[in-house]
Amino acid sequence: MAGCGWNLADPVSICASACQTPGGKAGMDHEDLRHWSKRAADWAADYHAGLRDRPVRAPLVPGAIGRHLPAAPPDLAEPIETIWADFERIVPDGMTHWQHPRFFAYFPANAAPASMLAEQLVNAMACNALIWQTSPAATEIEQVMVDWLRQALGLPQGFVGTIHDSATNATLSAVLTMRERALAYRGLDDGLSGGPTLRFYASAETHSSVDKAIRVAGIGQRNLVKVATDRDRAMTGDGLRAAIRADRAAGLFPAGVILCAGGTSIGAFDRIADCLAVCLAEGVPSHVDAAWAGSAMICPEFRELWAGVEAADSIVFNPHKWLGAQFDCSVQLLRDPGAQVRTLGLRPTYLETAGREEIVNFNEWTVPLGRRFRALKLWFVLRAYGLEGLRTRIRNHVRWAVAVRDRLAALPGVEIVTEPRLSLFTFALANDAATEALVSRINDDGRIYLTQTRVDGRFAIRVQVGSFDCRAEDVMLIAKTVEEMLA
Ligand code: PLP
């Protein structure tokens, strides 16, 4: 290809200038990016405007997309026009559309437009906020945003925190910290062998990220005690106390409790106040997983569900689920960060900031060193919609979930298996086979997307309402679709 070889007379020029290909200019510089970013913004607006016309879930079989791509990477630069055309041809139809207003599966991963705008700016600066000095604004806006969210959730002064990529990493950080508190921080130097058998406690309703944290932290799955729940699938203070005391009597070391505030399957809440009272009385630290439901706590009327939470040592919630700050954005609030920083913090010479001992280096609060500037999207979202705007959305979602639950309950053959917790409930038909067939038909149809769970062994269909742009009629389409399929 002309112009793409080594220029021995001027080696600096190699690939510094774009090459011409038969299809147009290859490579991309910042002036090209100016043009293509505008195209991308137009594309994004059209994509969002057209979402209701797309099936929510990608109607594909595995391998359908991969086979469109060459097996080997290109040796020569290609024009961006070609790459763009391939993107339009292959990718959008190969996606499950998480921003679709009729996405009722899993939990949402909302991206409010203001959040997307902030991410574009972060994208342009492409910083690594690993220490204060490498991105002072990222660190300081993160501190303020965590405090804004603390206030928004109604938590007392004194809680501080940080932003992780995921609740999984926040919970891992909390488990590592509880482990080290139990070991008087000896595990950091000596490792775990020869130490006491550490025990952790959670209900079976907690997310699998808790199991993963326990495994990764070297605790061992069998030392995660799944405490029995009551008929609301809540861990109780009595159950927790009995489990802790039985372990102590057996010579084991209770090291930490993970409480469930809005479980993934059916939205279960442990008896938070009672369990945390037991934690305090027994001297066992605690972490609350409110990854989904935490966002709803900006509405004072829902706070009863996690009453007493201010006694927790650590709380995680994901603004990337229900608050509109797009993936990834998981906030961990800590009553005292000292133990976590002692557990996770390392400050080799190359990460020091000379003469600045007072600064916060957030990598010392988290597992990864490198960090994205996640606070900017919170700043944009909280200001662009205001807490009242965000509350209105969440309140609507909860109201519409209750309304569609009533519509479904009125259909012959449909049984509500679990009642709405916030905006999540489950329903089923007379037997598992019929319910499984129904959810498959619904998702193949594509107008709505629902997922499934098991409740006491029974296969049930989950409905969660939380899409940022959904309307009442989108939610009511759930009942209409089910009605049509049962007719
Ligand atoms: N906790 C709960 C209750 C969840 O529902 C989820 C994911 O949906 C997680 C934790 C894990 O979240 P992440 O994907 O941020 O790791």
Short mmCIF file of C-alpha atoms and ligand atoms in Angstrom, two decimals:
data_model
loop_
_atom_site.label_atom_id
_atom_site.label_comp_id
_atom_site.label_asym_id
_atom_site.label_seq_id
_atom_site.Cartn_x
_atom_site.Cartn_y
_atom_site.Cartn_z
CA MET A 1 0.00 0.00 0.00
CA ALA A 2 1.47 3.33 -1.08
CA GLY A 3 2.90 5.53 1.65
CA CYS A 4 2.81 2.90 4.36
CA GLY A 5 6.38 1.63 4.35
CA TRP A 6 9.41 2.56 6.43
CA ASN A 7 10.79 5.94 5.45
CA LEU A 8 14.44 5.48 6.32
CA ALA A 9 15.19 9.14 5.81
CA ASP A 10 12.55 10.15 8.32
CA PRO A 11 11.66 7.34 10.71
CA VAL A 12 9.54 9.67 12.84
CA SER A 13 7.04 9.87 10.03
CA ILE A 14 6.22 6.18 10.24
CA CYS A 15 2.48 5.85 10.71
CA ALA A 16 2.36 9.38 12.10
CA SER A 17 0.46 10.38 9.01
CA ALA A 18 -2.64 8.57 7.93
CA CYS A 19 -2.40 6.24 4.94
CA GLN A 20 -4.60 6.35 1.89
CA THR A 21 -6.40 3.17 1.04
CA PRO A 22 -8.66 2.49 -1.91
CA GLY A 23 -11.65 2.87 0.45
CA GLY A 24 -10.57 6.25 1.81
CA LYS A 25 -8.29 7.55 4.54
CA ALA A 26 -7.14 5.00 7.10
CA GLY A 27 -6.21 5.73 10.66
CA MET A 28 -7.79 8.43 12.75
CA ASP A 29 -6.60 11.64 14.36
CA HIS A 30 -8.33 14.09 16.63
CA GLU A 31 -9.76 16.14 13.77
CA ASP A 32 -11.30 12.96 12.39
CA LEU A 33 -12.57 12.20 15.86
CA ARG A 34 -14.33 15.59 15.96
CA HIS A 35 -16.28 14.58 12.85
CA TRP A 36 -16.97 11.01 13.90
CA SER A 37 -17.97 11.97 17.45
CA LYS A 38 -20.73 14.10 15.96
CA ARG A 39 -21.81 11.16 13.85
CA ALA A 40 -21.73 8.98 16.96
CA ALA A 41 -23.88 11.50 18.85
CA ASP A 42 -26.43 11.50 16.01
CA TRP A 43 -26.31 7.74 15.86
CA ALA A 44 -26.87 7.53 19.64
CA ALA A 45 -29.90 9.84 19.50
CA ASP A 46 -31.45 7.84 16.65
CA TYR A 47 -30.64 4.55 18.36
CA HIS A 48 -32.40 5.63 21.54
CA ALA A 49 -35.36 7.08 19.65
CA GLY A 50 -35.78 3.79 17.82
CA LEU A 51 -35.42 1.41 20.73
CA ARG A 52 -39.14 0.68 21.07
CA ASP A 53 -39.09 -0.74 17.52
CA ARG A 54 -36.36 -3.24 18.35
CA PRO A 55 -36.72 -6.59 20.12
CA VAL A 56 -35.37 -6.12 23.63
CA ARG A 57 -33.32 -9.33 23.68
CA ALA A 58 -31.01 -10.20 20.80
CA PRO A 59 -32.85 -12.86 18.78
CA LEU A 60 -29.67 -14.79 18.00
CA VAL A 61 -28.03 -18.14 18.42
CA PRO A 62 -24.51 -18.34 19.88
CA GLY A 63 -21.83 -17.74 17.25
CA ALA A 64 -24.10 -15.63 15.04
CA ILE A 65 -22.01 -12.48 15.46
CA GLY A 66 -18.52 -13.90 15.80
CA ARG A 67 -18.65 -15.47 12.37
CA HIS A 68 -18.98 -12.04 10.74
CA LEU A 69 -15.49 -11.11 11.93
CA PRO A 70 -12.21 -12.17 10.29
CA ALA A 71 -10.33 -14.72 12.36
CA ALA A 72 -7.11 -12.66 12.30
CA PRO A 73 -6.41 -8.96 13.00
CA PRO A 74 -5.70 -6.61 10.06
CA ASP A 75 -2.08 -5.89 9.18
CA LEU A 76 -2.97 -2.71 7.35
CA ALA A 77 -5.01 0.24 8.54
CA GLU A 78 -8.59 0.39 7.36
CA PRO A 79 -10.68 3.49 6.71
CA ILE A 80 -12.97 4.43 9.54
CA GLU A 81 -15.89 4.53 7.08
CA THR A 82 -15.50 0.79 6.61
CA ILE A 83 -15.24 0.13 10.33
CA TRP A 84 -18.29 2.31 10.98
CA ALA A 85 -20.30 0.54 8.30
CA ASP A 86 -19.39 -2.83 9.80
CA PHE A 87 -20.43 -1.60 13.22
CA GLU A 88 -23.84 -0.54 11.91
CA ARG A 89 -24.22 -3.79 9.99
CA ILE A 90 -23.18 -6.19 12.73
CA VAL A 91 -23.43 -4.75 16.21
CA PRO A 92 -26.79 -3.08 17.00
CA ASP A 93 -28.84 -6.06 15.85
CA GLY A 94 -26.51 -8.30 17.83
CA MET A 95 -27.24 -6.57 21.11
CA THR A 96 -29.67 -7.06 23.93
CA HIS A 97 -30.82 -3.51 24.53
CA TRP A 98 -30.28 -2.62 28.16
CA GLN A 99 -31.62 0.91 27.64
CA HIS A 100 -34.82 -0.38 26.06
CA PRO A 101 -37.83 1.04 27.93
CA ARG A 102 -39.28 -2.49 28.11
CA PHE A 103 -36.21 -4.13 29.65
CA PHE A 104 -37.68 -5.81 32.74
CA ALA A 105 -35.04 -8.52 33.15
CA TYR A 106 -32.31 -8.91 35.83
CA PHE A 107 -31.91 -5.42 37.28
CA PRO A 108 -31.54 -2.34 35.09
CA ALA A 109 -28.21 -0.78 34.13
CA ASN A 110 -29.56 2.64 33.33
CA ALA A 111 -27.75 5.33 31.38
CA ALA A 112 -29.46 8.68 31.71
CA PRO A 113 -28.55 11.08 28.90
CA ALA A 114 -26.75 13.38 31.35
CA SER A 115 -24.65 10.44 32.46
CA MET A 116 -23.77 9.59 28.86
CA LEU A 117 -22.68 13.17 28.28
CA ALA A 118 -20.40 13.07 31.32
CA GLU A 119 -18.93 9.79 30.11
CA GLN A 120 -18.14 11.40 26.75
CA LEU A 121 -16.13 14.05 28.57
CA VAL A 122 -14.38 11.46 30.72
CA ASN A 123 -13.69 9.52 27.55
CA ALA A 124 -12.03 12.58 26.03
CA MET A 125 -9.78 13.18 29.03
CA ALA A 126 -9.11 9.45 29.41
CA CYS A 127 -7.47 9.86 32.79
CA ASN A 128 -6.37 7.32 35.33
CA ALA A 129 -7.47 8.56 38.76
CA LEU A 130 -5.24 6.18 40.66
CA ILE A 131 -3.99 8.80 43.12
CA TRP A 132 -5.06 12.35 43.93
CA GLN A 133 -2.16 13.83 41.98
CA THR A 134 -3.00 11.98 38.78
CA SER A 135 -6.51 13.50 38.61
CA PRO A 136 -7.24 15.91 41.49
CA ALA A 137 -10.71 16.82 40.18
CA ALA A 138 -11.68 13.15 39.91
CA THR A 139 -10.71 12.48 43.52
CA GLU A 140 -12.30 15.60 44.94
CA ILE A 141 -15.53 15.32 42.97
CA GLU A 142 -15.69 11.67 44.06
CA GLN A 143 -15.45 12.74 47.71
CA VAL A 144 -18.21 15.29 47.30
CA MET A 145 -20.47 12.96 45.27
CA VAL A 146 -20.19 10.20 47.86
CA ASP A 147 -21.22 12.73 50.48
CA TRP A 148 -24.13 13.97 48.35
CA LEU A 149 -25.30 10.38 48.03
CA ARG A 150 -24.87 9.79 51.77
CA GLN A 151 -27.23 12.69 52.37
CA ALA A 152 -29.59 11.56 49.63
CA LEU A 153 -29.90 8.12 51.26
CA GLY A 154 -30.55 9.66 54.68
CA LEU A 155 -27.35 8.27 56.24
CA PRO A 156 -25.73 10.15 59.11
CA GLN A 157 -22.64 12.30 58.87
CA GLY A 158 -19.46 10.35 59.37
CA PHE A 159 -20.03 7.85 56.57
CA VAL A 160 -17.47 8.40 53.84
CA GLY A 161 -16.80 6.24 50.84
CA THR A 162 -15.51 5.52 47.41
CA ILE A 163 -16.69 4.45 43.97
CA HIS A 164 -15.89 0.97 42.69
CA ASP A 165 -16.59 -0.54 39.29
CA SER A 166 -18.97 -3.14 40.66
CA ALA A 167 -20.73 -4.27 43.81
CA THR A 168 -18.73 -7.47 43.45
CA ASN A 169 -15.49 -5.56 44.01
CA ALA A 170 -17.00 -3.47 46.82
CA THR A 171 -18.14 -6.62 48.60
CA LEU A 172 -14.76 -8.26 48.03
CA SER A 173 -13.10 -5.20 49.57
CA ALA A 174 -15.42 -5.40 52.57
CA VAL A 175 -14.82 -9.14 53.03
CA LEU A 176 -11.04 -8.71 52.81
CA THR A 177 -11.28 -5.96 55.40
CA MET A 178 -13.42 -8.04 57.77
CA ARG A 179 -10.98 -10.92 57.32
CA GLU A 180 -8.04 -8.74 58.28
CA ARG A 181 -9.84 -7.22 61.24
CA ALA A 182 -10.38 -10.74 62.53
CA LEU A 183 -6.71 -11.60 61.99
CA ALA A 184 -5.44 -8.34 63.53
CA TYR A 185 -4.02 -7.64 60.01
CA ARG A 186 -1.60 -10.56 60.28
CA GLY A 187 -3.05 -12.18 57.16
CA LEU A 188 -1.52 -9.42 55.06
CA ASP A 189 1.99 -10.57 55.92
CA ASP A 190 1.60 -14.15 57.06
CA GLY A 191 -1.16 -15.37 54.78
CA LEU A 192 -4.02 -17.50 56.04
CA SER A 193 -2.45 -20.85 56.82
CA GLY A 194 -2.27 -21.76 60.48
CA GLY A 195 -4.76 -19.06 61.46
CA PRO A 196 -8.20 -19.52 63.02
CA THR A 197 -11.09 -20.79 60.92
CA LEU A 198 -12.92 -17.60 59.98
CA ARG A 199 -16.67 -17.73 59.55
CA PHE A 200 -18.94 -15.36 57.65
CA TYR A 201 -22.75 -15.20 57.73
CA ALA A 202 -25.32 -14.33 55.07
CA SER A 203 -28.74 -15.55 54.00
CA ALA A 204 -29.34 -17.67 50.92
CA GLU A 205 -30.99 -14.58 49.37
CA THR A 206 -27.69 -12.71 49.03
CA HIS A 207 -26.17 -12.39 45.58
CA SER A 208 -23.54 -14.83 44.31
CA SER A 209 -21.00 -11.97 44.47
CA VAL A 210 -20.90 -12.68 48.21
CA ASP A 211 -19.96 -16.32 47.57
CA LYS A 212 -17.36 -15.15 45.08
CA ALA A 213 -15.84 -12.69 47.58
CA ILE A 214 -15.64 -15.44 50.20
CA ARG A 215 -13.87 -17.75 47.76
CA VAL A 216 -11.48 -15.11 46.43
CA ALA A 217 -10.62 -13.94 49.96
CA GLY A 218 -9.47 -17.44 50.86
CA ILE A 219 -12.22 -18.00 53.41
CA GLY A 220 -13.64 -21.04 51.65
CA GLN A 221 -17.24 -21.54 50.63
CA ARG A 222 -17.99 -23.89 53.51
CA ASN A 223 -17.17 -21.09 55.95
CA LEU A 224 -19.92 -18.92 54.55
CA VAL A 225 -22.81 -19.87 56.81
CA LYS A 226 -26.15 -19.47 55.03
CA VAL A 227 -28.32 -18.47 57.97
CA ALA A 228 -31.93 -19.68 57.82
CA THR A 229 -34.53 -17.05 56.94
CA ASP A 230 -38.08 -16.43 58.14
CA ARG A 231 -41.16 -16.66 55.95
CA ASP A 232 -40.32 -13.31 54.35
CA ARG A 233 -36.93 -14.78 53.39
CA ALA A 234 -35.27 -12.42 55.84
CA MET A 235 -32.36 -13.29 58.08
CA THR A 236 -33.40 -12.52 61.66
CA GLY A 237 -31.36 -11.32 64.59
CA ASP A 238 -32.17 -14.50 66.51
CA GLY A 239 -31.06 -16.72 63.65
CA LEU A 240 -27.83 -14.79 63.24
CA ARG A 241 -27.05 -14.79 66.96
CA ALA A 242 -27.63 -18.54 67.18
CA ALA A 243 -25.32 -19.19 64.21
CA ILE A 244 -22.54 -16.99 65.62
CA ARG A 245 -22.76 -18.53 69.07
CA ALA A 246 -22.83 -22.09 67.74
CA ASP A 247 -19.64 -21.38 65.81
CA ARG A 248 -17.93 -19.83 68.81
CA ALA A 249 -18.86 -22.86 70.91
CA ALA A 250 -17.27 -25.05 68.22
CA GLY A 251 -14.00 -23.07 68.36
CA LEU A 252 -14.57 -21.18 65.10
CA PHE A 253 -14.03 -17.43 64.64
CA PRO A 254 -17.01 -15.29 63.52
CA ALA A 255 -15.40 -12.68 61.29
CA GLY A 256 -18.15 -10.91 59.36
CA VAL A 257 -21.81 -10.63 58.42
CA ILE A 258 -23.14 -9.69 54.98
CA LEU A 259 -26.73 -8.47 55.01
CA CYS A 260 -29.11 -8.49 52.11
CA ALA A 261 -31.07 -5.31 51.40
CA GLY A 262 -32.97 -6.12 48.21
CA GLY A 263 -31.87 -9.57 46.99
CA THR A 264 -31.64 -10.33 43.30
CA SER A 265 -34.07 -13.21 43.19
CA ILE A 266 -37.16 -11.71 44.83
CA GLY A 267 -35.92 -8.51 46.50
CA ALA A 268 -35.58 -9.96 50.02
CA PHE A 269 -34.54 -7.72 52.89
CA ASP A 270 -32.93 -9.09 56.04
CA ARG A 271 -34.10 -7.68 59.39
CA ILE A 272 -31.40 -5.09 59.20
CA ALA A 273 -31.79 -3.39 62.60
CA ASP A 274 -32.03 -6.67 64.53
CA CYS A 275 -29.11 -8.25 62.70
CA LEU A 276 -26.90 -5.20 63.12
CA ALA A 277 -27.73 -5.10 66.84
CA VAL A 278 -26.46 -8.68 67.03
CA CYS A 279 -23.31 -7.72 65.11
CA LEU A 280 -22.59 -4.94 67.59
CA ALA A 281 -23.34 -7.10 70.64
CA GLU A 282 -21.20 -9.96 69.33
CA GLY A 283 -18.41 -7.72 68.05
CA VAL A 284 -18.68 -8.93 64.45
CA PRO A 285 -18.29 -6.37 61.60
CA SER A 286 -20.92 -6.00 58.91
CA HIS A 287 -21.45 -5.17 55.24
CA VAL A 288 -24.85 -4.49 53.64
CA ASP A 289 -25.46 -5.37 49.98
CA ALA A 290 -28.05 -2.90 48.69
CA ALA A 291 -26.72 -2.98 45.12
CA TRP A 292 -30.16 -2.60 43.57
CA ALA A 293 -32.45 -1.30 46.33
CA GLY A 294 -30.04 1.31 47.66
CA SER A 295 -31.07 3.78 44.96
CA ALA A 296 -34.69 3.63 46.17
CA MET A 297 -33.57 4.94 49.55
CA ILE A 298 -33.45 8.45 48.12
CA CYS A 299 -37.22 8.22 48.74
CA PRO A 300 -37.76 8.57 52.50
CA GLU A 301 -40.87 6.35 52.43
CA PHE A 302 -38.82 3.28 51.40
CA ARG A 303 -36.14 3.64 54.08
CA GLU A 304 -38.18 1.58 56.49
CA LEU A 305 -37.04 -1.45 54.50
CA TRP A 306 -33.47 -1.01 55.70
CA ALA A 307 -34.20 0.76 59.01
CA GLY A 308 -31.18 0.59 61.30
CA VAL A 309 -28.66 0.49 58.44
CA GLU A 310 -26.66 3.33 59.95
CA ALA A 311 -25.17 0.77 62.38
CA ALA A 312 -23.46 -1.05 59.47
CA ASP A 313 -19.71 -0.81 58.94
CA SER A 314 -20.05 -0.86 55.15
CA ILE A 315 -22.88 -0.44 52.64
CA VAL A 316 -22.75 -0.89 48.89
CA PHE A 317 -25.23 0.33 46.31
CA ASN A 318 -25.03 0.71 42.55
CA PRO A 319 -26.13 4.05 41.11
CA HIS A 320 -25.55 2.25 37.81
CA LYS A 321 -28.56 0.11 38.46
CA TRP A 322 -31.46 2.37 39.31
CA LEU A 323 -30.20 5.93 39.63
CA GLY A 324 -29.24 6.62 36.02
CA ALA A 325 -25.46 6.88 36.40
CA GLN A 326 -24.39 4.48 33.74
CA PHE A 327 -22.41 1.33 34.20
CA ASP A 328 -19.99 1.24 35.93
CA CYS A 329 -20.63 3.02 39.20
CA SER A 330 -20.86 1.22 42.53
CA VAL A 331 -20.68 3.29 45.71
CA GLN A 332 -19.40 1.88 49.00
CA LEU A 333 -20.11 3.87 52.14
CA LEU A 334 -17.94 3.21 55.18
CA ARG A 335 -18.49 4.22 58.79
CA ASP A 336 -14.71 4.32 59.24
CA PRO A 337 -12.44 3.74 56.23
CA GLY A 338 -9.38 3.05 58.42
CA ALA A 339 -9.63 -0.74 58.42
CA GLN A 340 -10.23 -0.96 54.66
CA VAL A 341 -7.35 1.39 53.84
CA ARG A 342 -5.09 -0.58 56.17
CA THR A 343 -6.15 -3.77 54.37
CA LEU A 344 -5.97 -2.60 50.76
CA GLY A 345 -3.64 0.39 50.84
CA LEU A 346 -0.06 0.24 49.64
CA ARG A 347 2.04 3.30 48.94
CA PRO A 348 5.30 2.45 47.19
CA THR A 349 7.62 5.36 46.38
CA TYR A 350 6.33 5.65 42.84
CA LEU A 351 2.81 6.31 44.17
CA GLU A 352 3.82 8.95 46.70
CA THR A 353 2.89 12.61 46.29
CA ALA A 354 5.78 14.55 47.79
CA GLY A 355 4.77 16.89 50.61
CA ARG A 356 1.09 15.98 50.46
CA GLU A 357 0.37 13.56 53.28
CA GLU A 358 -3.19 14.82 53.77
CA ILE A 359 -4.54 13.73 50.39
CA VAL A 360 -6.86 10.80 49.72
CA ASN A 361 -5.60 8.23 47.22
CA PHE A 362 -8.68 6.21 46.42
CA ASN A 363 -6.74 3.25 45.04
CA GLU A 364 -5.89 2.55 48.68
CA TRP A 365 -9.60 1.96 49.37
CA THR A 366 -10.16 -0.50 46.50
CA VAL A 367 -8.62 -3.62 44.97
CA PRO A 368 -7.53 -2.24 41.55
CA LEU A 369 -4.88 0.47 41.33
CA GLY A 370 -6.13 2.12 38.13
CA ARG A 371 -9.47 3.87 38.40
CA ARG A 372 -11.87 5.57 36.04
CA PHE A 373 -13.29 9.03 36.71
CA ARG A 374 -16.72 7.74 37.68
CA ALA A 375 -17.82 10.65 39.83
CA LEU A 376 -18.41 13.02 36.91
CA LYS A 377 -21.51 11.17 35.73
CA LEU A 378 -22.92 11.29 39.26
CA TRP A 379 -22.33 15.04 39.32
CA PHE A 380 -24.15 15.46 36.00
CA VAL A 381 -27.02 13.10 36.86
CA LEU A 382 -27.71 14.49 40.32
CA ARG A 383 -27.75 18.03 38.96
CA ALA A 384 -29.56 17.40 35.67
CA TYR A 385 -32.51 15.55 37.22
CA GLY A 386 -32.28 16.64 40.86
CA LEU A 387 -33.17 14.24 43.65
CA GLU A 388 -36.85 15.04 43.10
CA GLY A 389 -36.65 14.02 39.44
CA LEU A 390 -34.93 10.76 40.34
CA ARG A 391 -37.42 10.09 43.15
CA THR A 392 -40.33 10.58 40.78
CA ARG A 393 -38.92 7.96 38.42
CA ILE A 394 -38.38 5.40 41.19
CA ARG A 395 -41.80 6.06 42.71
CA ASN A 396 -43.42 5.60 39.30
CA HIS A 397 -41.57 2.33 38.78
CA VAL A 398 -42.81 1.02 42.12
CA ARG A 399 -46.40 2.14 41.40
CA TRP A 400 -46.43 0.64 37.92
CA ALA A 401 -44.98 -2.65 39.22
CA VAL A 402 -47.85 -2.91 41.69
CA ALA A 403 -50.37 -2.04 38.95
CA VAL A 404 -49.06 -4.67 36.53
CA ARG A 405 -48.92 -7.23 39.35
CA ASP A 406 -52.67 -6.64 39.83
CA ARG A 407 -53.34 -7.01 36.09
CA LEU A 408 -51.39 -10.27 35.97
CA ALA A 409 -53.04 -11.62 39.11
CA ALA A 410 -56.43 -11.18 37.42
CA LEU A 411 -55.46 -13.44 34.51
CA PRO A 412 -56.74 -17.02 34.77
CA GLY A 413 -53.91 -19.44 35.53
CA VAL A 414 -51.45 -16.79 36.71
CA GLU A 415 -50.30 -16.91 40.31
CA ILE A 416 -48.27 -14.20 42.02
CA VAL A 417 -45.46 -16.11 43.72
CA THR A 418 -43.85 -13.21 45.58
CA GLU A 419 -45.38 -9.81 46.16
CA PRO A 420 -43.67 -6.61 44.99
CA ARG A 421 -40.63 -5.54 46.99
CA LEU A 422 -40.17 -2.07 45.65
CA SER A 423 -40.56 -2.74 41.90
CA LEU A 424 -39.74 -6.49 41.82
CA PHE A 425 -42.19 -9.39 42.00
CA THR A 426 -42.53 -12.90 40.61
CA PHE A 427 -45.33 -14.89 39.04
CA ALA A 428 -45.84 -18.41 37.70
CA LEU A 429 -48.28 -20.73 35.98
CA ALA A 430 -49.56 -24.02 37.39
CA ASN A 431 -46.34 -25.97 36.79
CA ASP A 432 -42.67 -25.32 36.04
CA ALA A 433 -42.79 -26.58 32.47
CA ALA A 434 -45.63 -24.21 31.58
CA THR A 435 -43.88 -21.28 33.28
CA GLU A 436 -40.59 -22.01 31.51
CA ALA A 437 -42.36 -22.26 28.17
CA LEU A 438 -44.12 -18.96 28.83
CA VAL A 439 -40.96 -17.00 29.61
CA SER A 440 -39.28 -18.41 26.49
CA ARG A 441 -42.20 -17.38 24.32
CA ILE A 442 -42.30 -13.93 25.84
CA ASN A 443 -38.62 -13.34 25.18
CA ASP A 444 -38.73 -14.78 21.67
CA ASP A 445 -41.59 -12.40 20.96
CA GLY A 446 -39.21 -9.55 21.85
CA ARG A 447 -41.59 -6.78 22.91
CA ILE A 448 -40.59 -7.22 26.55
CA TYR A 449 -37.75 -9.01 28.31
CA LEU A 450 -38.23 -10.94 31.55
CA THR A 451 -35.94 -13.37 33.40
CA GLN A 452 -36.56 -16.19 35.81
CA THR A 453 -35.71 -17.40 39.30
CA ARG A 454 -36.60 -20.21 41.67
CA VAL A 455 -38.65 -19.60 44.78
CA ASP A 456 -38.56 -22.56 47.19
CA GLY A 457 -37.71 -24.72 44.21
CA ARG A 458 -40.55 -23.42 42.07
CA PHE A 459 -39.69 -21.86 38.70
CA ALA A 460 -41.01 -18.29 38.63
CA ILE A 461 -40.84 -15.34 36.24
CA ARG A 462 -39.28 -12.16 37.63
CA VAL A 463 -40.65 -8.75 36.78
CA GLN A 464 -38.61 -5.71 37.75
CA VAL A 465 -39.51 -2.23 36.63
CA GLY A 466 -36.63 0.23 36.54
CA SER A 467 -35.78 1.35 33.04
CA PHE A 468 -34.97 5.06 33.08
CA ASP A 469 -37.23 5.92 30.15
CA CYS A 470 -40.08 3.48 30.63
CA ARG A 471 -43.65 4.71 30.75
CA ALA A 472 -46.77 3.25 32.32
CA GLU A 473 -47.87 1.80 28.96
CA ASP A 474 -44.53 0.00 28.56
CA VAL A 475 -45.05 -1.69 31.91
CA MET A 476 -48.69 -2.57 31.15
CA LEU A 477 -47.50 -4.31 28.00
CA ILE A 478 -46.21 -7.05 30.31
CA ALA A 479 -49.78 -7.99 31.23
CA LYS A 480 -51.00 -7.62 27.65
CA THR A 481 -48.23 -9.88 26.33
CA VAL A 482 -48.88 -12.57 28.94
CA GLU A 483 -52.62 -12.36 28.30
CA GLU A 484 -52.11 -12.82 24.56
CA MET A 485 -49.82 -15.79 25.10
CA LEU A 486 -52.24 -17.51 27.43
CA ALA A 487 -55.25 -16.94 25.17
N1 PLP B 1 -25.77 -7.58 44.67
C1 PLP B 1 -26.98 -7.64 44.13
C2 PLP B 1 -28.19 -7.62 45.02
C3 PLP B 1 -27.12 -7.71 42.74
O1 PLP B 1 -28.35 -7.79 42.18
C4 PLP B 1 -25.97 -7.70 41.93
C5 PLP B 1 -26.08 -7.76 40.46
O2 PLP B 1 -27.12 -7.67 39.87
C6 PLP B 1 -24.71 -7.64 42.55
C7 PLP B 1 -24.64 -7.57 43.92
C8 PLP B 1 -23.46 -7.62 41.74
O3 PLP B 1 -23.38 -6.39 41.11
P1 PLP B 1 -22.17 -5.97 40.16
O4 PLP B 1 -22.57 -6.41 38.79
O5 PLP B 1 -22.08 -4.50 40.31
O6 PLP B 1 -20.96 -6.66 40.63
#
